[in-house]
Coordinates of C-alpha atoms and ligand atoms in Angstrom, one line a residue:
M1084 CA 252.7 -26.2 -170.1
D1085 CA 254.0 -22.7 -170.0
I1086 CA 254.3 -21.4 -173.8
R1087 CA 257.6 -19.8 -172.7
Q1088 CA 258.7 -23.1 -172.0
L1089 CA 257.6 -24.8 -175.5
F1090 CA 260.0 -22.7 -177.2
S1091 CA 262.6 -24.7 -176.2
G1092 CA 261.2 -27.2 -178.7
E1093 CA 261.8 -30.2 -176.9
Q1094 CA 257.9 -30.7 -176.4
K1095 CA 259.0 -31.1 -180.5
D1096 CA 255.8 -32.9 -182.1
Q1097 CA 255.0 -34.9 -179.0
K1098 CA 251.1 -33.7 -178.2
V1099 CA 251.4 -30.0 -175.4
T1100 CA 248.1 -28.5 -173.8
V1101 CA 248.0 -24.5 -173.6
R1102 CA 246.7 -21.6 -171.5
G1103 CA 246.1 -18.1 -172.5
W1104 CA 244.0 -15.4 -173.6
V1105 CA 243.8 -14.3 -178.0
R1106 CA 245.3 -11.9 -179.6
T1107 CA 244.3 -12.3 -182.8
F1108 CA 242.3 -15.1 -184.7
R1109 CA 242.9 -14.4 -188.4
A1110 CA 240.9 -15.7 -191.1
N1111 CA 239.5 -18.6 -189.0
R1112 CA 242.9 -20.7 -188.4
F1113 CA 245.2 -17.9 -186.8
I1114 CA 245.1 -17.7 -183.1
A1115 CA 247.9 -15.8 -181.1
L1116 CA 247.8 -17.1 -178.1
N1117 CA 249.6 -15.3 -174.9
D1118 CA 250.0 -16.3 -171.5
G1119 CA 252.1 -13.7 -170.5
S1120 CA 255.1 -16.7 -169.4
C1121 CA 256.5 -14.4 -171.8
L1122 CA 256.6 -11.8 -174.5
A1123 CA 256.0 -14.1 -178.2
N1124 CA 252.6 -15.7 -179.0
L1125 CA 252.3 -19.2 -180.1
Q1126 CA 250.5 -19.8 -183.0
C1127 CA 247.8 -21.9 -182.8
V1128 CA 246.5 -23.5 -186.1
V1129 CA 242.6 -24.4 -185.6
D1130 CA 240.9 -26.8 -189.0
F1131 CA 237.5 -24.8 -189.1
E1132 CA 236.7 -27.7 -191.0
K1133 CA 236.8 -29.9 -187.2
T1134 CA 235.9 -27.7 -184.9
P1135 CA 231.9 -26.4 -184.3
E1136 CA 230.9 -23.3 -185.1
E1137 CA 230.0 -22.3 -182.6
V1138 CA 233.8 -22.1 -180.1
L1139 CA 235.1 -20.5 -183.7
A1140 CA 232.2 -17.9 -182.8
E1141 CA 234.0 -17.7 -179.4
I1142 CA 237.4 -17.2 -180.4
N1143 CA 237.9 -13.4 -179.4
T1144 CA 240.4 -10.6 -179.0
G1145 CA 240.7 -11.4 -174.7
A1146 CA 239.0 -14.7 -174.3
A1147 CA 240.7 -16.9 -173.1
L1148 CA 241.4 -19.9 -174.2
E1149 CA 242.7 -24.3 -173.7
I1150 CA 244.2 -25.2 -176.6
S1151 CA 245.5 -29.4 -176.8
G1152 CA 246.8 -30.3 -180.2
T1153 CA 250.7 -31.2 -181.4
L1154 CA 253.5 -29.2 -181.6
V1155 CA 255.2 -29.0 -184.6
E1156 CA 258.0 -26.3 -186.8
S1157 CA 255.8 -23.6 -187.6
Q1158 CA 255.5 -23.5 -191.6
G1159 CA 255.5 -20.1 -191.2
K1160 CA 257.6 -16.5 -191.2
G1161 CA 259.0 -15.4 -187.7
Q1162 CA 258.4 -18.9 -185.1
L1163 CA 259.9 -21.0 -185.1
F1164 CA 257.7 -23.4 -183.2
E1165 CA 253.3 -23.5 -183.4
V1166 CA 251.1 -25.9 -182.2
Q1167 CA 248.5 -28.2 -184.9
A1168 CA 245.2 -27.7 -182.9
D1169 CA 243.9 -30.6 -182.0
S1170 CA 241.1 -29.7 -179.6
V1171 CA 239.8 -25.3 -178.8
T1172 CA 238.0 -25.1 -174.8
I1173 CA 236.4 -21.6 -174.2
L1174 CA 237.3 -21.1 -171.2
G1175 CA 236.7 -17.4 -170.7
R1176 CA 234.2 -15.9 -173.6
S1177 CA 235.4 -11.9 -173.7
N1178 CA 233.0 -10.1 -175.8
P1179 CA 234.7 -8.1 -178.6
D1180 CA 232.4 -4.6 -179.6
E1181 CA 233.7 -4.1 -175.6
Y1182 CA 237.0 -5.7 -175.4
P1183 CA 239.1 -2.0 -174.9
I1184 CA 242.1 -3.4 -175.4
Q1185 CA 242.4 -3.7 -178.9
P1186 CA 244.7 -5.7 -181.0
K1187 CA 245.8 -1.7 -182.5
K1188 CA 248.3 0.5 -181.5
H1189 CA 246.6 2.3 -177.6
S1190 CA 247.9 5.6 -176.3
L1191 CA 249.6 4.9 -172.5
E1192 CA 246.9 7.5 -171.3
F1193 CA 244.2 5.2 -173.0
L1194 CA 245.8 2.6 -171.2
R1195 CA 245.8 4.0 -168.0
E1196 CA 242.3 4.0 -167.5
K1197 CA 242.0 0.3 -168.2
A1198 CA 244.8 -0.3 -165.6
H1199 CA 243.3 -4.0 -164.4
L1200 CA 243.5 -4.8 -168.2
R1201 CA 246.6 -2.7 -169.3
V1202 CA 249.5 -6.1 -168.4
R1203 CA 247.7 -8.3 -171.8
T1204 CA 249.7 -5.8 -173.9
N1205 CA 252.9 -6.2 -175.4
T1206 CA 254.5 -2.9 -173.5
F1207 CA 253.0 -3.9 -169.8
A1208 CA 253.3 -7.3 -169.9
A1209 CA 257.3 -6.5 -170.7
V1210 CA 256.9 -3.7 -167.8
M1211 CA 256.2 -5.5 -165.2
R1212 CA 259.0 -9.4 -166.2
V1213 CA 261.7 -6.6 -165.6
R1214 CA 260.2 -4.9 -162.8
A1215 CA 260.0 -8.5 -161.2
A1216 CA 263.3 -9.5 -162.8
L1217 CA 265.1 -6.2 -161.3
S1218 CA 262.8 -6.7 -157.5
F1219 CA 264.5 -11.4 -157.2
A1220 CA 268.1 -9.0 -158.5
V1221 CA 267.5 -6.7 -156.2
H1222 CA 267.7 -9.9 -153.2
Q1223 CA 269.9 -11.8 -155.0
Y1224 CA 272.4 -9.2 -154.3
F1225 CA 271.6 -7.8 -151.1
T1226 CA 271.6 -11.8 -150.1
Q1227 CA 274.7 -12.7 -152.2
H1228 CA 276.3 -9.9 -150.1
G1229 CA 275.4 -10.5 -146.3
F1230 CA 272.6 -8.7 -146.1
Y1231 CA 269.9 -9.6 -143.8
Q1232 CA 266.2 -8.0 -145.7
V1233 CA 264.2 -6.3 -142.8
H1234 CA 260.8 -5.5 -142.3
T1235 CA 260.3 -1.5 -141.0
P1236 CA 257.2 -0.8 -139.4
I1237 CA 254.9 0.8 -142.5
I1238 CA 252.8 2.5 -139.5
T1239 CA 255.0 4.8 -137.8
G1240 CA 255.2 7.3 -135.2
S1241 CA 257.9 9.7 -136.3
D1242 CA 258.8 11.8 -139.8
A1243 CA 262.1 10.0 -141.1
E1244 CA 262.7 13.1 -143.5
G1245 CA 261.1 15.6 -141.0
A1246 CA 260.1 16.9 -144.6
G1247 CA 256.0 16.7 -142.8
E1248 CA 254.7 15.5 -146.5
M1249 CA 252.8 12.3 -144.7
F1250 CA 249.4 11.2 -144.8
R1251 CA 247.7 10.1 -141.6
V1252 CA 246.5 7.2 -140.1
T1253 CA 243.6 7.1 -138.3
T1254 CA 240.6 5.8 -136.5
K1255 CA 239.0 8.4 -135.8
D1256 CA 236.4 9.3 -137.6
P1257 CA 236.8 13.7 -138.6
S1258 CA 233.5 14.5 -138.8
Q1259 CA 233.3 13.6 -135.3
K1260 CA 235.5 15.5 -132.7
S1261 CA 236.1 13.6 -129.1
D1262 CA 239.0 13.1 -126.2
E1263 CA 239.4 9.6 -127.3
P1264 CA 242.7 8.7 -127.5
D1265 CA 243.6 7.8 -130.5
F1266 CA 243.9 3.6 -132.2
F1267 CA 248.5 3.9 -130.8
G1268 CA 247.2 6.8 -128.1
K1269 CA 249.7 8.7 -130.3
E1270 CA 249.7 10.1 -134.0
T1271 CA 250.4 7.5 -136.5
N1272 CA 251.1 8.5 -141.0
L1273 CA 252.6 5.7 -143.0
T1274 CA 255.9 5.5 -143.6
V1275 CA 258.5 8.1 -146.1
S1276 CA 261.2 5.9 -145.2
G1277 CA 262.6 2.4 -143.0
Q1278 CA 265.8 4.7 -143.0
L1279 CA 265.7 5.3 -139.2
E1280 CA 264.4 1.4 -138.0
A1281 CA 266.9 -0.1 -140.9
E1282 CA 269.9 1.9 -138.7
T1283 CA 268.4 0.4 -135.4
Y1284 CA 269.3 -2.6 -136.9
A1285 CA 272.2 -2.4 -139.5
M1286 CA 273.6 -1.0 -135.2
G1287 CA 273.0 -4.4 -134.2
L1288 CA 273.4 -7.0 -138.0
G1289 CA 276.1 -5.4 -139.3
K1290 CA 274.8 -5.6 -142.9
V1291 CA 270.8 -4.5 -143.7
Y1292 CA 268.2 -4.0 -146.5
T1293 CA 264.1 -2.5 -146.6
F1294 CA 262.4 -3.2 -149.4
G1295 CA 259.1 -2.0 -148.7
P1296 CA 255.7 0.3 -149.9
T1297 CA 256.6 4.1 -148.8
F1298 CA 254.0 6.8 -148.5
R1299 CA 254.4 10.2 -149.6
A1300 CA 252.1 12.9 -149.8
E1301 CA 253.6 15.4 -151.7
N1302 CA 251.3 17.8 -154.5
S1303 CA 253.5 16.8 -156.9
N1304 CA 252.0 15.9 -159.6
T1305 CA 255.4 14.9 -162.0
S1306 CA 256.3 12.0 -164.4
R1307 CA 258.8 11.5 -161.4
H1308 CA 256.4 11.2 -158.4
L1309 CA 254.2 9.2 -156.8
A1310 CA 252.1 9.5 -153.7
E1311 CA 253.1 5.5 -152.7
F1312 CA 256.7 3.8 -154.1
W1313 CA 258.7 1.4 -153.1
M1314 CA 261.9 2.0 -151.8
I1315 CA 265.5 0.4 -151.7
E1316 CA 267.7 1.0 -148.4
P1317 CA 270.9 -0.9 -148.1
E1318 CA 272.4 0.0 -144.7
V1319 CA 275.9 -0.7 -143.8
A1320 CA 277.1 0.0 -140.1
F1321 CA 281.6 0.7 -140.3
N1322 CA 280.8 2.2 -143.9
D1323 CA 281.5 5.8 -144.3
L1324 CA 280.4 7.9 -147.2
D1325 CA 283.1 6.6 -149.8
D1326 CA 282.7 2.9 -149.3
N1327 CA 278.4 4.0 -149.5
M1328 CA 279.2 5.6 -153.2
D1329 CA 281.0 2.6 -154.2
L1330 CA 277.7 0.1 -152.3
A1331 CA 275.3 2.4 -154.3
E1332 CA 277.9 2.2 -157.4
D1333 CA 278.1 -1.4 -157.7
F1334 CA 274.8 -2.3 -156.7
I1335 CA 273.2 -0.7 -159.4
K1336 CA 275.1 -2.2 -162.1
S1337 CA 274.3 -5.4 -161.0
V1338 CA 271.1 -6.1 -161.1
L1339 CA 271.3 -3.2 -164.4
A1340 CA 273.8 -6.4 -165.5
Y1341 CA 271.1 -8.7 -164.5
V1342 CA 268.5 -7.4 -166.3
L1343 CA 270.3 -7.3 -169.8
E1344 CA 271.7 -11.0 -169.6
N1345 CA 268.4 -12.3 -167.7
C1346 CA 265.3 -9.7 -169.8
K1347 CA 266.5 -10.1 -173.5
E1348 CA 263.3 -11.2 -175.5
D1349 CA 262.0 -8.3 -173.0
L1350 CA 264.2 -5.3 -173.5
A1351 CA 264.6 -5.8 -177.4
F1352 CA 261.1 -5.0 -177.3
L1353 CA 262.3 -2.7 -175.2
D1354 CA 264.5 -1.0 -177.3
Q1355 CA 262.5 -0.5 -180.2
R1356 CA 259.7 0.9 -178.4
F1357 CA 262.5 3.7 -177.0
A1358 CA 263.8 3.8 -180.1
Q1359 CA 260.0 5.0 -181.8
E1360 CA 259.7 7.5 -178.9
E1361 CA 262.9 8.9 -178.8
A1362 CA 262.5 10.0 -183.0
K1363 CA 259.1 11.4 -182.7
K1364 CA 261.7 14.0 -180.2
P1365 CA 262.7 16.8 -181.9
Q1366 CA 266.8 15.7 -182.7
Q1367 CA 269.0 17.8 -179.3
E1368 CA 266.0 16.7 -177.0
R1369 CA 266.7 13.0 -178.0
S1370 CA 268.8 10.1 -175.6
P1371 CA 272.2 9.6 -177.9
M1372 CA 271.6 5.8 -177.1
G1373 CA 269.5 3.5 -177.5
L1374 CA 267.8 1.2 -174.4
I1375 CA 269.9 -1.8 -174.4
E1376 CA 273.0 0.2 -175.2
R1377 CA 272.4 2.9 -172.7
L1378 CA 272.1 0.0 -169.4
E1379 CA 275.4 -1.6 -170.9
F1380 CA 276.9 2.2 -170.6
V1381 CA 276.3 2.3 -167.6
T1382 CA 276.9 -1.4 -166.8
K1383 CA 280.4 -0.7 -168.2
N1384 CA 281.7 2.7 -167.2
E1385 CA 281.9 4.8 -164.2
F1386 CA 279.4 7.2 -162.5
M1387 CA 280.8 10.4 -162.4
R1388 CA 281.9 11.9 -158.5
V1389 CA 281.9 15.0 -158.5
S1390 CA 280.5 17.8 -154.6
Y1391 CA 277.8 19.9 -154.5
T1392 CA 280.6 22.7 -154.8
E1393 CA 282.1 21.5 -158.3
A1394 CA 278.5 21.6 -159.3
I1395 CA 277.5 24.3 -158.3
A1396 CA 280.9 26.6 -160.6
I1397 CA 280.1 24.3 -163.8
L1398 CA 276.4 25.0 -163.7
R1399 CA 277.6 29.1 -163.5
N1400 CA 279.7 28.0 -166.1
S1401 CA 277.3 26.4 -168.6
K1402 CA 275.6 27.6 -171.8
P1403 CA 273.0 24.9 -170.7
N1404 CA 270.4 26.0 -173.8
K1405 CA 269.6 28.8 -177.1
K1406 CA 268.9 31.6 -174.2
K1407 CA 272.3 30.2 -172.2
K1408 CA 270.5 29.7 -169.0
F1409 CA 268.3 28.9 -166.3
K1410 CA 264.6 29.1 -165.0
Y1411 CA 266.1 28.7 -162.1
P1412 CA 269.6 30.4 -162.7
I1413 CA 272.2 29.0 -159.7
D1414 CA 272.6 32.2 -158.2
A1415 CA 274.3 31.2 -154.8
W1416 CA 275.5 28.2 -152.8
G1417 CA 273.7 26.9 -150.6
A1418 CA 270.6 26.7 -153.6
D1419 CA 269.0 23.2 -154.2
L1420 CA 269.5 22.2 -157.5
Q1421 CA 266.0 22.2 -159.9
S1422 CA 265.8 18.8 -162.0
E1423 CA 266.9 22.1 -164.4
H1424 CA 270.4 21.2 -162.9
E1425 CA 270.3 17.6 -162.1
R1426 CA 269.2 16.9 -165.9
Y1427 CA 271.9 19.6 -167.2
L1428 CA 274.5 18.0 -166.1
V1429 CA 274.0 14.2 -166.5
E1430 CA 272.7 14.4 -170.4
K1431 CA 275.4 17.1 -171.4
H1432 CA 277.5 17.5 -169.0
F1433 CA 279.0 14.9 -168.1
S1434 CA 276.6 12.1 -170.4
S1435 CA 276.8 9.5 -167.1
P1436 CA 275.4 9.4 -164.2
V1437 CA 277.0 11.3 -161.6
I1438 CA 276.8 11.4 -157.7
L1439 CA 276.5 14.8 -156.1
F1440 CA 278.2 14.8 -153.3
D1441 CA 278.8 16.9 -149.1
Y1442 CA 275.3 19.0 -149.4
P1443 CA 274.7 22.3 -147.7
A1444 CA 273.3 21.7 -144.6
E1445 CA 271.0 24.1 -144.8
I1446 CA 268.4 22.0 -148.2
K1447 CA 269.5 18.5 -146.8
A1448 CA 267.8 16.4 -143.8
F1449 CA 268.9 16.1 -140.0
Y1450 CA 270.3 12.9 -139.6
M1451 CA 273.6 13.0 -142.1
R1452 CA 277.0 13.7 -140.7
M1453 CA 278.5 16.9 -140.5
N1454 CA 281.7 17.6 -142.2
E1455 CA 284.9 19.8 -140.8
D1456 CA 284.1 22.8 -142.4
G1457 CA 280.7 23.0 -140.4
K1458 CA 278.4 23.1 -143.6
T1459 CA 278.7 20.5 -146.2
V1460 CA 277.6 16.7 -144.7
R1461 CA 278.2 13.5 -146.0
A1462 CA 275.6 13.2 -148.4
M1463 CA 275.4 12.0 -151.8
D1464 CA 272.8 11.8 -154.5
V1465 CA 272.9 9.6 -157.8
L1466 CA 271.3 11.1 -160.8
F1467 CA 270.9 9.4 -163.9
P1468 CA 269.3 10.8 -167.5
G1469 CA 265.7 11.3 -168.4
V1470 CA 265.2 10.1 -164.2
G1471 CA 266.8 12.3 -162.6
E1472 CA 267.6 11.0 -158.6
M1473 CA 267.7 7.8 -158.7
V1474 CA 270.2 7.6 -155.2
G1475 CA 268.9 9.8 -152.0
G1476 CA 271.9 8.9 -148.8
S1477 CA 273.7 9.4 -146.6
Q1478 CA 276.8 8.8 -144.1
R1479 CA 274.9 9.3 -141.2
E1480 CA 276.0 12.0 -137.8
E1481 CA 276.6 9.5 -135.1
R1482 CA 278.5 11.5 -132.5
L1483 CA 275.7 12.4 -130.0
D1484 CA 276.6 15.1 -129.2
K1485 CA 276.0 16.8 -133.2
L1486 CA 273.1 14.2 -133.4
I1487 CA 271.1 16.9 -131.0
E1488 CA 272.7 19.8 -131.7
R1489 CA 271.4 19.5 -135.6
M1490 CA 268.1 18.1 -134.5
R1491 CA 267.5 21.7 -132.4
A1492 CA 268.4 23.3 -135.8
M1493 CA 266.0 21.5 -137.2
D1494 CA 263.0 21.4 -135.6
I1495 CA 263.5 17.5 -134.9
D1496 CA 261.4 16.3 -131.8
E1497 CA 264.0 14.7 -130.1
E1498 CA 261.7 13.6 -127.6
E1499 CA 260.1 11.9 -130.5
L1500 CA 263.1 9.7 -131.2
W1501 CA 264.5 9.0 -128.3
W1502 CA 265.6 6.0 -129.6
Y1503 CA 267.3 6.7 -132.1
T1504 CA 269.6 9.3 -130.4
D1505 CA 270.0 5.8 -127.5
L1506 CA 271.4 5.0 -130.3
R1507 CA 274.7 7.0 -130.6
R1508 CA 275.5 6.3 -126.8
F1509 CA 275.2 2.3 -127.1
G1510 CA 277.9 1.3 -128.1
T1511 CA 277.5 4.1 -131.7
A1512 CA 280.2 3.9 -134.7
V1513 CA 279.7 5.3 -138.3
H1514 CA 277.7 4.2 -140.5
A1515 CA 275.9 5.5 -144.1
G1516 CA 273.4 3.6 -146.0
F1517 CA 270.4 5.3 -148.8
G1518 CA 267.1 5.1 -150.1
L1519 CA 266.9 3.8 -154.2
G1520 CA 262.9 4.9 -155.4
F1521 CA 262.0 1.2 -157.1
E1522 CA 259.9 3.3 -159.1
R1523 CA 262.1 5.7 -160.5
L1524 CA 264.9 1.5 -161.2
V1525 CA 262.1 1.0 -163.6
L1526 CA 261.8 3.9 -165.2
Y1527 CA 265.7 4.0 -166.2
T1528 CA 266.1 0.6 -166.6
T1529 CA 263.1 0.0 -169.8
G1530 CA 262.9 2.7 -170.7
M1531 CA 259.0 4.6 -170.7
S1532 CA 258.3 8.1 -169.5
N1533 CA 256.2 8.8 -166.7
I1534 CA 256.2 6.6 -163.9
R1535 CA 252.3 5.6 -163.4
D1536 CA 253.3 3.9 -166.3
V1537 CA 256.1 1.2 -164.5
I1538 CA 253.9 0.3 -161.1
P1539 CA 249.9 -1.2 -162.3
Y1540 CA 248.8 0.8 -160.0
P1541 CA 249.5 3.8 -159.7
R1542 CA 248.5 6.1 -157.1
T1543 CA 249.5 10.3 -157.3
P1544 CA 247.1 13.6 -156.2
L1545 CA 243.2 13.2 -157.0
N1546 CA 244.1 9.3 -158.0
A1547 CA 243.0 5.7 -156.2
A1548 CA 241.2 4.5 -158.7
F1549 CA 241.4 0.4 -158.0
Ligands
4AD2245 O1 265.8 11.5 -151.4 P1 264.7 10.4 -150.2 O2 263.6 11.3 -150.1 O3 266.1 9.5 -149.4 C1 265.0 8.7 -148.2 O4 264.0 9.4 -148.0 C2 266.4 8.0 -146.3 N1 265.2 8.3 -146.0 C3 267.1 7.2 -147.7 C4 267.7 6.6 -147.0 O5 269.0 7.1 -147.3 N2 268.3 5.0 -146.0 O6 264.5 8.9 -151.6 C5 265.1 8.1 -151.6 C6 264.2 8.0 -153.2 C7 264.9 9.2 -154.1 O7 265.9 8.9 -154.5 C8 264.1 8.6 -155.1 O8 264.2 8.0 -156.3 C9 262.5 8.3 -154.4 O9 263.7 7.7 -153.3 N3 261.8 8.9 -154.4 C10 260.3 8.4 -155.1 N4 260.2 8.0 -155.8 C11 259.6 8.0 -156.4 N5 258.2 9.2 -156.1 C12 258.4 9.7 -154.9 N6 257.6 11.1 -154.7 C13 259.2 9.1 -154.4 N7 260.0 10.8 -153.5 C14 262.0 10.0 -153.8
MG2246 MG1 266.9 12.6 -152.4

C-alpha cells in the first residue's frame, strides 16, 4: 500500500505491508521510509532483538525494503501513524560508503550531477509531483473547456518561428560526401513549436491544444532556457487577441488553483524552502511574498494589460536602481525588451503578472496579425515575476494578401509553407493562440530558481548527460 494512503489512518491497528527506500535509520530502531507517494516519511519501528543481525546491517540510507507490521498511532512527535514492524526484508542493498544522497542538505549543483538519484530528495520529489499535477491540470482544463488535444509532429520541415534555431534531423553521415537523398528527401529538423500545424487543426476542430516537447538550439546558457522543453499551445478559431488574453489568464489561474488545492503538503514544503532561499538574497532582491501567498495572489487578481508602446513610456520614465539606468537603455520605440525591462515592469512597477500586447512587427514572427497602424502586430507576451516570459502568443494573420506580404518581407519560404497559406484560401477566419513554456510554469509554481531543476534530465548547451 502507498504510504500516502496509510496516513489516512483507515488501516489503523491492522496488518500492513509497505515498500520504499530508507531515508534514515536511527538508534538501530527507527526507519524513516519513503516510497515517493508523498513527502512525509513513514516511521517504521523495528525490534532489534527479534531482527537478524545481517538484516539490521543492511538497513542503510538508500536501501529498498519491504516492511510488514501493524499500523499504530505514533508515540513520537512529528507523525500521526507509524508501523510496528514484524518483519523487514531487504529488497535492494545500498552501500552507505558509496550512496551519494546522504541525509543532509546537498547543493542543487551537486544533485544535477546525480540527476538519476536526485528524485530521492524531498526537494526534487516535491517538484516532480507538482510538475505531474500541473500536467494533469493542463489536460483537465482544456478538456473541460471543449478543447481537443492534437499531436503535432516532432520532426518538421519548417521553422515555425522563423528564428532558425533548429536541430537538424538526418540519417546522413556528416563525414561522408554523398548525393544520396536524405531520409525524408528534404531537410528536416526537430520542431521549435507545433503552432502552424495546430492552426490547421483549429480550422477544423475549432478549439485545440498541443502539449509536447519542443527543441531550440539557442546558445543561451541561462536559468530560464532549455534546448528541450515542453510547450502547451492552444489555438482557437474565431478568437481575437482579447479572447486570447482572457484564455491565457484564465488557464494559468486555473492550473495554479488546482495545485494549491491538490498539492498542499508539497507546496508547504516548497514554501519553506523558498523562504530560506529568499532570506539569503539582498533585501531589495527578495520576493515581497511567500511562495503560496504569491500563487494565491495570482489566482485572485487580474493580470495587468499594457501595450508595448505604453510599456516603453513607463520604462523611459523609470529609475530602476541606484544608478537610475538600465544596462540596455530604452532609446527608441521598436527595440525588443530585455529581461531587465520585463523584470522591472512585473517586479517593480506593477508587482503583478503583466500581459504586454501590440508589439512592433519588426521584432515578432511573420504569422502575427498586422494592426491598422501598419507598424504593430497583435502579439502578446505574459510576463511573470522571477521567470520573465511565461507565454508568447498572438492573433494570427488570416488575410492571405497581408500574410504573403509579411512572408516576403521577412524572407519566409512561401513554397515550403504552401499548406499554411492554403488555410487562408479555404474558409479563412480570425483565430488566435499562444505557447506556454511548461518548465517556466513549473519554475514559478515551485519557487525553484533554475530551470534545470524542474525537468528530470535537462538538455542545455554542452550538456546531454543521462
Ligand atoms: O514565445 P515563443 O517562442 O512562442 C512560440 O513558439 C509560438 N509559436 C507559440 C504560439 O503562439 N503557439 O515560445 C513560447 C513560450 C515562451 O513564452 C517561453 O515560456 C517558452 O515557450 N520558451 C522556452 N522555455 C524554455 N526554454 C526555452 N529555450 C524556451 N523558449 C521559449
Ligand atoms: Mg516569445
